Amino acid sequence: MTQPTPLSSDDNSLAKPAEAGHAGPAGPAFVVPPQPGEDLFAATRKWLLELAHEAERIDHDLPADLAENLDHYLHGLPRK
């Protein structure tokens, strides 16, 4: 037996494939909603927060004026 295939990667839509040896159309599409309380992005969110905390702890060698004198830092023009 073949497994349902996703109709798109943007949602949880599935379609029943045509049976082997049967030339008829595939079955109707249906949506499988996420389970209540299921957080699909928990691992990604945790990783991003850890990355942000690490970035805050690093002593960056950035100029105090940041982008105000960007042309000076990139192209050597006189400071504003």
mmCIF file with all atom_site columns, C-alpha atoms in Angstrom:
data_model
loop_
_atom_site.group_PDB
_atom_site.id
_atom_site.type_symbol
_atom_site.label_atom_id
_atom_site.label_alt_id
_atom_site.label_comp_id
_atom_site.label_asym_id
_atom_site.label_entity_id
_atom_site.label_seq_id
_atom_site.pdbx_PDB_ins_code
_atom_site.Cartn_x
_atom_site.Cartn_y
_atom_site.Cartn_z
_atom_site.occupancy
_atom_site.B_iso_or_equiv
_atom_site.pdbx_formal_charge
_atom_site.auth_seq_id
_atom_site.auth_comp_id
_atom_site.auth_asym_id
_atom_site.auth_atom_id
_atom_site.pdbx_PDB_model_num
ATOM 1  C CA . MET A 1 1  ? 0.000  0.000  0.000   1.00 0.00 ? 1  MET A CA 1
ATOM 2  C CA . THR A 1 2  ? 1.337  3.437  -0.891  1.00 0.00 ? 2  THR A CA 1
ATOM 3  C CA . GLN A 1 3  ? 1.457  6.269  1.636   1.00 0.00 ? 3  GLN A CA 1
ATOM 4  C CA . PRO A 1 4  ? -0.399 9.579  1.253   1.00 0.00 ? 4  PRO A CA 1
ATOM 5  C CA . THR A 1 5  ? 1.807  12.281 -0.194  1.00 0.00 ? 5  THR A CA 1
ATOM 6  C CA . PRO A 1 6  ? 1.910  15.950 0.842   1.00 0.00 ? 6  PRO A CA 1
ATOM 7  C CA . LEU A 1 7  ? 0.204  18.309 -1.609  1.00 0.00 ? 7  LEU A CA 1
ATOM 8  C CA . SER A 1 8  ? 2.463  21.165 -0.553  1.00 0.00 ? 8  SER A CA 1
ATOM 9  C CA . SER A 1 9  ? 5.149  21.872 2.018   1.00 0.00 ? 9  SER A CA 1
ATOM 10 C CA . ASP A 1 10 ? 3.229  24.899 3.336   1.00 0.00 ? 10 ASP A CA 1
ATOM 11 C CA . ASP A 1 11 ? 0.478  23.037 5.135   1.00 0.00 ? 11 ASP A CA 1
ATOM 12 C CA . ASN A 1 12 ? -0.565 19.620 6.361   1.00 0.00 ? 12 ASN A CA 1
ATOM 13 C CA . SER A 1 13 ? -2.595 18.687 3.258   1.00 0.00 ? 13 SER A CA 1
ATOM 14 C CA . LEU A 1 14 ? -2.469 15.068 2.153   1.00 0.00 ? 14 LEU A CA 1
ATOM 15 C CA . ALA A 1 15 ? -3.957 13.178 -0.775  1.00 0.00 ? 15 ALA A CA 1
ATOM 16 C CA . LYS A 1 16 ? -4.596 9.450  -1.038  1.00 0.00 ? 16 LYS A CA 1
ATOM 17 C CA . PRO A 1 17 ? -2.602 8.112  -4.008  1.00 0.00 ? 17 PRO A CA 1
ATOM 18 C CA . ALA A 1 18 ? -4.226 6.035  -6.723  1.00 0.00 ? 18 ALA A CA 1
ATOM 19 C CA . GLU A 1 19 ? -3.992 2.311  -5.961  1.00 0.00 ? 19 GLU A CA 1
ATOM 20 C CA . ALA A 1 20 ? -1.480 0.272  -7.944  1.00 0.00 ? 20 ALA A CA 1
ATOM 21 C CA . GLY A 1 21 ? -3.013 -0.990 -11.154 1.00 0.00 ? 21 GLY A CA 1
ATOM 22 C CA . HIS A 1 22 ? -5.944 1.410  -10.859 1.00 0.00 ? 22 HIS A CA 1
ATOM 23 C CA . ALA A 1 23 ? -6.050 4.212  -13.411 1.00 0.00 ? 23 ALA A CA 1
ATOM 24 C CA . GLY A 1 24 ? -8.600 6.241  -11.465 1.00 0.00 ? 24 GLY A CA 1
ATOM 25 C CA . PRO A 1 25 ? -7.875 9.602  -9.881  1.00 0.00 ? 25 PRO A CA 1
ATOM 26 C CA . ALA A 1 26 ? -6.205 9.934  -6.518  1.00 0.00 ? 26 ALA A CA 1
ATOM 27 C CA . GLY A 1 27 ? -8.444 10.276 -3.497  1.00 0.00 ? 27 GLY A CA 1
ATOM 28 C CA . PRO A 1 28 ? -9.686 13.595 -2.144  1.00 0.00 ? 28 PRO A CA 1
ATOM 29 C CA . ALA A 1 29 ? -7.365 15.957 -0.305  1.00 0.00 ? 29 ALA A CA 1
ATOM 30 C CA . PHE A 1 30 ? -7.760 16.401 3.433   1.00 0.00 ? 30 PHE A CA 1
ATOM 31 C CA . VAL A 1 31 ? -5.947 18.378 6.111   1.00 0.00 ? 31 VAL A CA 1
ATOM 32 C CA . VAL A 1 32 ? -4.299 16.845 9.171   1.00 0.00 ? 32 VAL A CA 1
ATOM 33 C CA . PRO A 1 33 ? -4.240 19.547 11.854  1.00 0.00 ? 33 PRO A CA 1
ATOM 34 C CA . PRO A 1 34 ? -1.436 19.644 14.444  1.00 0.00 ? 34 PRO A CA 1
ATOM 35 C CA . GLN A 1 35 ? -2.193 18.081 17.807  1.00 0.00 ? 35 GLN A CA 1
ATOM 36 C CA . PRO A 1 36 ? -3.383 20.494 20.522  1.00 0.00 ? 36 PRO A CA 1
ATOM 37 C CA . GLY A 1 37 ? -0.439 21.783 22.501  1.00 0.00 ? 37 GLY A CA 1
ATOM 38 C CA . GLU A 1 38 ? 2.050  20.684 19.839  1.00 0.00 ? 38 GLU A CA 1
ATOM 39 C CA . ASP A 1 39 ? 4.678  23.380 19.257  1.00 0.00 ? 39 ASP A CA 1
ATOM 40 C CA . LEU A 1 40 ? 6.150  22.771 15.821  1.00 0.00 ? 40 LEU A CA 1
ATOM 41 C CA . PHE A 1 41 ? 8.879  25.377 16.267  1.00 0.00 ? 41 PHE A CA 1
ATOM 42 C CA . ALA A 1 42 ? 9.973  24.703 19.872  1.00 0.00 ? 42 ALA A CA 1
ATOM 43 C CA . ALA A 1 43 ? 13.409 23.338 18.951  1.00 0.00 ? 43 ALA A CA 1
ATOM 44 C CA . THR A 1 44 ? 14.081 26.164 16.478  1.00 0.00 ? 44 THR A CA 1
ATOM 45 C CA . ARG A 1 45 ? 12.924 28.813 18.951  1.00 0.00 ? 45 ARG A CA 1
ATOM 46 C CA . LYS A 1 46 ? 15.169 27.350 21.674  1.00 0.00 ? 46 LYS A CA 1
ATOM 47 C CA . TRP A 1 47 ? 18.174 27.337 19.319  1.00 0.00 ? 47 TRP A CA 1
ATOM 48 C CA . LEU A 1 48 ? 17.581 30.947 18.226  1.00 0.00 ? 48 LEU A CA 1
ATOM 49 C CA . LEU A 1 49 ? 17.248 32.142 21.828  1.00 0.00 ? 49 LEU A CA 1
ATOM 50 C CA . GLU A 1 50 ? 20.481 30.369 22.805  1.00 0.00 ? 50 GLU A CA 1
ATOM 51 C CA . LEU A 1 51 ? 22.211 31.960 19.812  1.00 0.00 ? 51 LEU A CA 1
ATOM 52 C CA . ALA A 1 52 ? 20.918 35.421 20.782  1.00 0.00 ? 52 ALA A CA 1
ATOM 53 C CA . HIS A 1 53 ? 22.094 35.004 24.391  1.00 0.00 ? 53 HIS A CA 1
ATOM 54 C CA . GLU A 1 54 ? 25.530 33.923 23.176  1.00 0.00 ? 54 GLU A CA 1
ATOM 55 C CA . ALA A 1 55 ? 25.731 36.944 20.847  1.00 0.00 ? 55 ALA A CA 1
ATOM 56 C CA . GLU A 1 56 ? 24.935 39.263 23.781  1.00 0.00 ? 56 GLU A CA 1
ATOM 57 C CA . ARG A 1 57 ? 27.777 37.782 25.867  1.00 0.00 ? 57 ARG A CA 1
ATOM 58 C CA . ILE A 1 58 ? 30.438 38.227 23.180  1.00 0.00 ? 58 ILE A CA 1
ATOM 59 C CA . ASP A 1 59 ? 32.515 41.406 23.445  1.00 0.00 ? 59 ASP A CA 1
ATOM 60 C CA . HIS A 1 60 ? 32.137 42.785 19.934  1.00 0.00 ? 60 HIS A CA 1
ATOM 61 C CA . ASP A 1 61 ? 34.703 45.164 18.527  1.00 0.00 ? 61 ASP A CA 1
ATOM 62 C CA . LEU A 1 62 ? 32.059 47.468 17.048  1.00 0.00 ? 62 LEU A CA 1
ATOM 63 C CA . PRO A 1 63 ? 32.404 51.243 16.842  1.00 0.00 ? 63 PRO A CA 1
ATOM 64 C CA . ALA A 1 64 ? 30.178 53.164 19.246  1.00 0.00 ? 64 ALA A CA 1
ATOM 65 C CA . ASP A 1 65 ? 28.544 55.138 16.416  1.00 0.00 ? 65 ASP A CA 1
ATOM 66 C CA . LEU A 1 66 ? 27.693 51.944 14.485  1.00 0.00 ? 66 LEU A CA 1
ATOM 67 C CA . ALA A 1 67 ? 26.204 52.939 11.112  1.00 0.00 ? 67 ALA A CA 1
ATOM 68 C CA . GLU A 1 68 ? 26.553 56.699 11.497  1.00 0.00 ? 68 GLU A CA 1
ATOM 69 C CA . ASN A 1 69 ? 30.012 56.621 9.898   1.00 0.00 ? 69 ASN A CA 1
ATOM 70 C CA . LEU A 1 70 ? 29.515 53.561 7.727   1.00 0.00 ? 70 LEU A CA 1
ATOM 71 C CA . ASP A 1 71 ? 31.086 55.240 4.687   1.00 0.00 ? 71 ASP A CA 1
ATOM 72 C CA . HIS A 1 72 ? 34.181 55.928 6.786   1.00 0.00 ? 72 HIS A CA 1
ATOM 73 C CA . TYR A 1 73 ? 34.506 52.289 7.862   1.00 0.00 ? 73 TYR A CA 1
ATOM 74 C CA . LEU A 1 74 ? 33.749 50.796 4.448   1.00 0.00 ? 74 LEU A CA 1
ATOM 75 C CA . HIS A 1 75 ? 35.267 53.291 2.035   1.00 0.00 ? 75 HIS A CA 1
ATOM 76 C CA . GLY A 1 76 ? 37.654 55.419 4.104   1.00 0.00 ? 76 GLY A CA 1
ATOM 77 C CA . LEU A 1 77 ? 35.688 58.654 3.655   1.00 0.00 ? 77 LEU A CA 1
ATOM 78 C CA . PRO A 1 78 ? 36.070 61.330 6.358   1.00 0.00 ? 78 PRO A CA 1
ATOM 79 C CA . ARG A 1 79 ? 33.942 60.849 9.475   1.00 0.00 ? 79 ARG A CA 1
ATOM 80 C CA . LYS A 1 80 ? 30.747 62.867 9.754   1.00 0.00 ? 80 LYS A CA 1
#
